[in-house]
């Protein structure tokens, strides 16, 4: 009986770990800037995303899928609905220089392809923001700079991505 209970706990723990592996990105917008959110046809604007700078409540993007140069997202307030009464709708946004992540570590690998099996290079950089140029199943294609100013382009795995605007995960 004890063994069955332990197996159930392990299985349920594993399922909850899978359920929480969402990918989040961050919008980098100035106070006057906004980001357009499109409907399923990717033709009609359904909302305009803006940070709440007064209350330091910023928008993170939970990514559901991607198609060419767009990602389907659920915009989420970083402070929940503490200051905001209405959530944004889900929709499509274009990838741009305003969509970023931070590396979890000052040393991180960039891969040639969005796969752990592809060639990689270790970037010894800083905790500077990384632009999201392409998106593929949780992996982002980005450009990073090392401490000597060298430029590296490649795919950053989900485990090295951080979308926390308050701590930048460092």
Short mmCIF file of C-alpha atoms in Angstrom, two decimals:
data_model
loop_
_atom_site.label_atom_id
_atom_site.label_comp_id
_atom_site.label_asym_id
_atom_site.label_seq_id
_atom_site.Cartn_x
_atom_site.Cartn_y
_atom_site.Cartn_z
CA UNK A 1 0.00 0.00 0.00
CA UNK A 2 2.83 2.37 0.91
CA UNK A 3 4.53 1.69 -2.45
CA UNK A 4 1.34 2.46 -4.40
CA UNK A 5 0.91 5.72 -2.49
CA UNK A 6 4.54 6.71 -3.25
CA UNK A 7 4.08 5.91 -6.95
CA UNK A 8 0.89 8.01 -7.08
CA UNK A 9 2.64 10.95 -5.42
CA UNK A 10 5.54 10.72 -7.88
CA UNK A 11 3.18 10.52 -10.86
CA UNK A 12 1.04 13.42 -9.67
CA UNK A 13 4.15 15.47 -8.93
CA UNK A 14 5.41 14.74 -12.43
CA UNK A 15 2.10 15.82 -13.95
CA UNK A 16 2.08 19.08 -12.05
CA UNK A 17 5.65 19.76 -13.19
CA UNK A 18 4.56 19.27 -16.80
CA UNK A 19 1.55 21.53 -16.34
CA UNK A 20 3.69 24.43 -15.10
CA UNK A 21 6.23 24.52 -17.92
CA UNK A 22 4.59 27.45 -19.69
CA UNK A 23 6.80 29.78 -21.65
CA UNK A 24 6.68 33.45 -20.73
CA UNK A 25 8.10 36.43 -22.56
CA UNK A 26 8.14 40.07 -21.54
CA UNK A 27 7.08 43.21 -23.37
CA UNK A 28 9.65 46.01 -23.29
CA UNK A 29 7.60 49.14 -23.89
CA UNK A 30 8.15 52.77 -23.02
CA UNK A 31 5.38 54.67 -21.25
CA UNK A 32 3.92 55.96 -24.51
CA UNK A 33 4.36 52.74 -26.53
CA UNK A 34 1.88 49.89 -27.00
CA UNK A 35 1.64 46.52 -28.70
CA UNK A 36 -1.24 45.45 -30.95
CA UNK A 37 -3.06 42.18 -30.26
CA UNK A 38 -4.73 40.52 -33.28
CA UNK A 39 -7.62 38.06 -33.63
CA UNK A 40 -7.41 34.51 -34.99
CA UNK A 41 -7.27 35.74 -38.58
CA UNK A 42 -4.29 37.91 -37.60
CA UNK A 43 -5.93 40.78 -39.51
CA UNK A 44 -8.14 42.60 -37.02
CA UNK A 45 -6.80 44.37 -33.93
CA UNK A 46 -8.71 43.18 -30.86
CA UNK A 47 -6.75 44.99 -28.15
CA UNK A 48 -3.80 47.26 -27.43
CA UNK A 49 -1.34 46.16 -24.75
CA UNK A 50 0.22 48.78 -22.46
CA UNK A 51 2.13 48.51 -19.20
CA UNK A 52 0.82 50.25 -16.08
CA UNK A 53 3.94 52.23 -15.20
CA UNK A 54 2.24 54.15 -12.39
CA UNK A 55 1.74 50.92 -10.39
CA UNK A 56 4.77 49.11 -11.86
CA UNK A 57 2.46 46.40 -13.20
CA UNK A 58 3.95 45.04 -16.41
CA UNK A 59 2.67 42.62 -19.02
CA UNK A 60 4.14 39.15 -19.42
CA UNK A 61 3.13 37.01 -22.36
CA UNK A 62 2.29 33.33 -21.86
CA UNK A 63 2.97 31.80 -25.26
CA UNK A 64 0.61 29.12 -26.59
CA UNK A 65 1.86 28.69 -30.16
CA UNK A 66 3.53 30.40 -33.06
CA UNK A 67 3.06 30.83 -36.79
CA UNK A 68 5.76 32.41 -38.95
CA UNK A 69 6.57 35.82 -37.41
CA UNK A 70 3.68 35.83 -34.92
CA UNK A 71 3.02 34.22 -31.54
CA UNK A 72 -0.33 33.43 -29.93
CA UNK A 73 -0.26 34.75 -26.39
CA UNK A 74 -2.21 35.26 -23.22
CA UNK A 75 -1.17 38.63 -21.76
CA UNK A 76 -0.81 38.42 -17.97
CA UNK A 77 -0.20 41.21 -15.46
CA UNK A 78 2.93 40.59 -13.40
CA UNK A 79 1.14 41.72 -10.24
CA UNK A 80 -2.03 39.84 -11.11
CA UNK A 81 -5.16 41.97 -10.99
CA UNK A 82 -4.00 43.98 -8.01
CA UNK A 83 -4.34 47.23 -9.96
CA UNK A 84 -6.09 46.05 -13.12
CA UNK A 85 -9.75 45.10 -13.23
CA UNK A 86 -9.96 43.69 -16.75
CA UNK A 87 -7.70 41.00 -18.18
CA UNK A 88 -6.55 41.20 -21.77
CA UNK A 89 -7.88 38.78 -24.37
CA UNK A 90 -5.75 36.06 -25.91
CA UNK A 91 -4.48 36.90 -29.37
CA UNK A 92 -1.65 37.08 -31.87
CA UNK A 93 1.24 39.54 -31.75
CA UNK A 94 4.11 40.11 -34.15
CA UNK A 95 7.59 39.29 -32.93
CA UNK A 96 9.56 42.52 -32.56
CA UNK A 97 12.47 44.05 -30.69
CA UNK A 98 9.98 44.83 -27.90
CA UNK A 99 9.57 41.18 -26.93
CA UNK A 100 12.40 40.06 -24.66
CA UNK A 101 13.59 37.61 -22.03
CA UNK A 102 16.46 37.71 -19.58
CA UNK A 103 18.96 34.85 -19.28
CA UNK A 104 18.67 32.88 -16.01
CA UNK A 105 22.42 32.88 -15.70
CA UNK A 106 25.33 35.07 -16.85
CA UNK A 107 26.68 31.97 -18.60
CA UNK A 108 24.28 30.21 -20.96
CA UNK A 109 24.33 28.04 -24.08
CA UNK A 110 23.01 29.11 -27.47
CA UNK A 111 22.21 26.25 -29.84
CA UNK A 112 22.46 26.07 -33.63
CA UNK A 113 18.92 24.59 -33.79
CA UNK A 114 16.03 24.52 -31.27
CA UNK A 115 17.24 21.17 -29.92
CA UNK A 116 19.57 20.03 -27.14
CA UNK A 117 21.14 17.66 -29.69
CA UNK A 118 22.45 20.48 -31.91
CA UNK A 119 25.82 22.20 -31.64
CA UNK A 120 26.06 24.90 -29.01
CA UNK A 121 28.32 27.67 -27.82
CA UNK A 122 28.53 28.89 -24.23
CA UNK A 123 28.07 32.65 -23.96
CA UNK A 124 29.69 34.31 -20.97
CA UNK A 125 27.60 37.41 -20.96
CA UNK A 126 25.65 39.58 -18.62
CA UNK A 127 22.09 39.56 -17.43
CA UNK A 128 21.11 41.98 -20.22
CA UNK A 129 17.78 41.48 -21.97
CA UNK A 130 17.71 39.24 -25.03
CA UNK A 131 15.46 40.07 -27.98
CA UNK A 132 13.11 37.33 -29.19
CA UNK A 133 13.74 37.16 -32.95
CA UNK A 134 12.07 33.78 -33.59
CA UNK A 135 10.06 31.38 -31.46
CA UNK A 136 9.81 27.59 -31.80
CA UNK A 137 8.18 25.34 -29.19
CA UNK A 138 9.47 27.30 -26.21
CA UNK A 139 12.90 27.98 -27.71
CA UNK A 140 13.79 31.52 -28.72
CA UNK A 141 16.23 32.61 -31.39
CA UNK A 142 18.19 35.57 -30.07
CA UNK A 143 21.38 37.59 -30.28
CA UNK A 144 23.57 37.88 -27.19
CA UNK A 145 26.80 39.71 -26.44
CA UNK A 146 29.58 38.36 -24.27
CA UNK A 147 31.67 40.37 -21.83
CA UNK A 148 34.19 41.26 -24.57
CA UNK A 149 31.50 42.58 -26.93
CA UNK A 150 31.45 39.48 -29.15
CA UNK A 151 28.10 38.79 -30.82
CA UNK A 152 26.49 35.34 -30.75
CA UNK A 153 23.23 34.27 -32.38
CA UNK A 154 21.40 31.06 -31.62
CA UNK A 155 18.53 29.30 -29.90
CA UNK A 156 18.06 29.72 -26.13
CA UNK A 157 16.38 26.78 -24.40
CA UNK A 158 13.33 27.36 -22.16
CA UNK A 159 15.29 26.50 -19.00
CA UNK A 160 17.54 29.55 -19.45
CA UNK A 161 14.71 32.04 -20.08
CA UNK A 162 13.37 34.49 -17.51
CA UNK A 163 10.48 36.94 -17.94
CA UNK A 164 10.54 38.49 -14.46
CA UNK A 165 10.87 42.28 -14.84
CA UNK A 166 11.55 42.81 -11.12
CA UNK A 167 14.44 40.42 -10.48
CA UNK A 168 15.47 39.39 -14.03
CA UNK A 169 16.14 36.03 -12.30
CA UNK A 170 19.59 36.98 -11.03
#
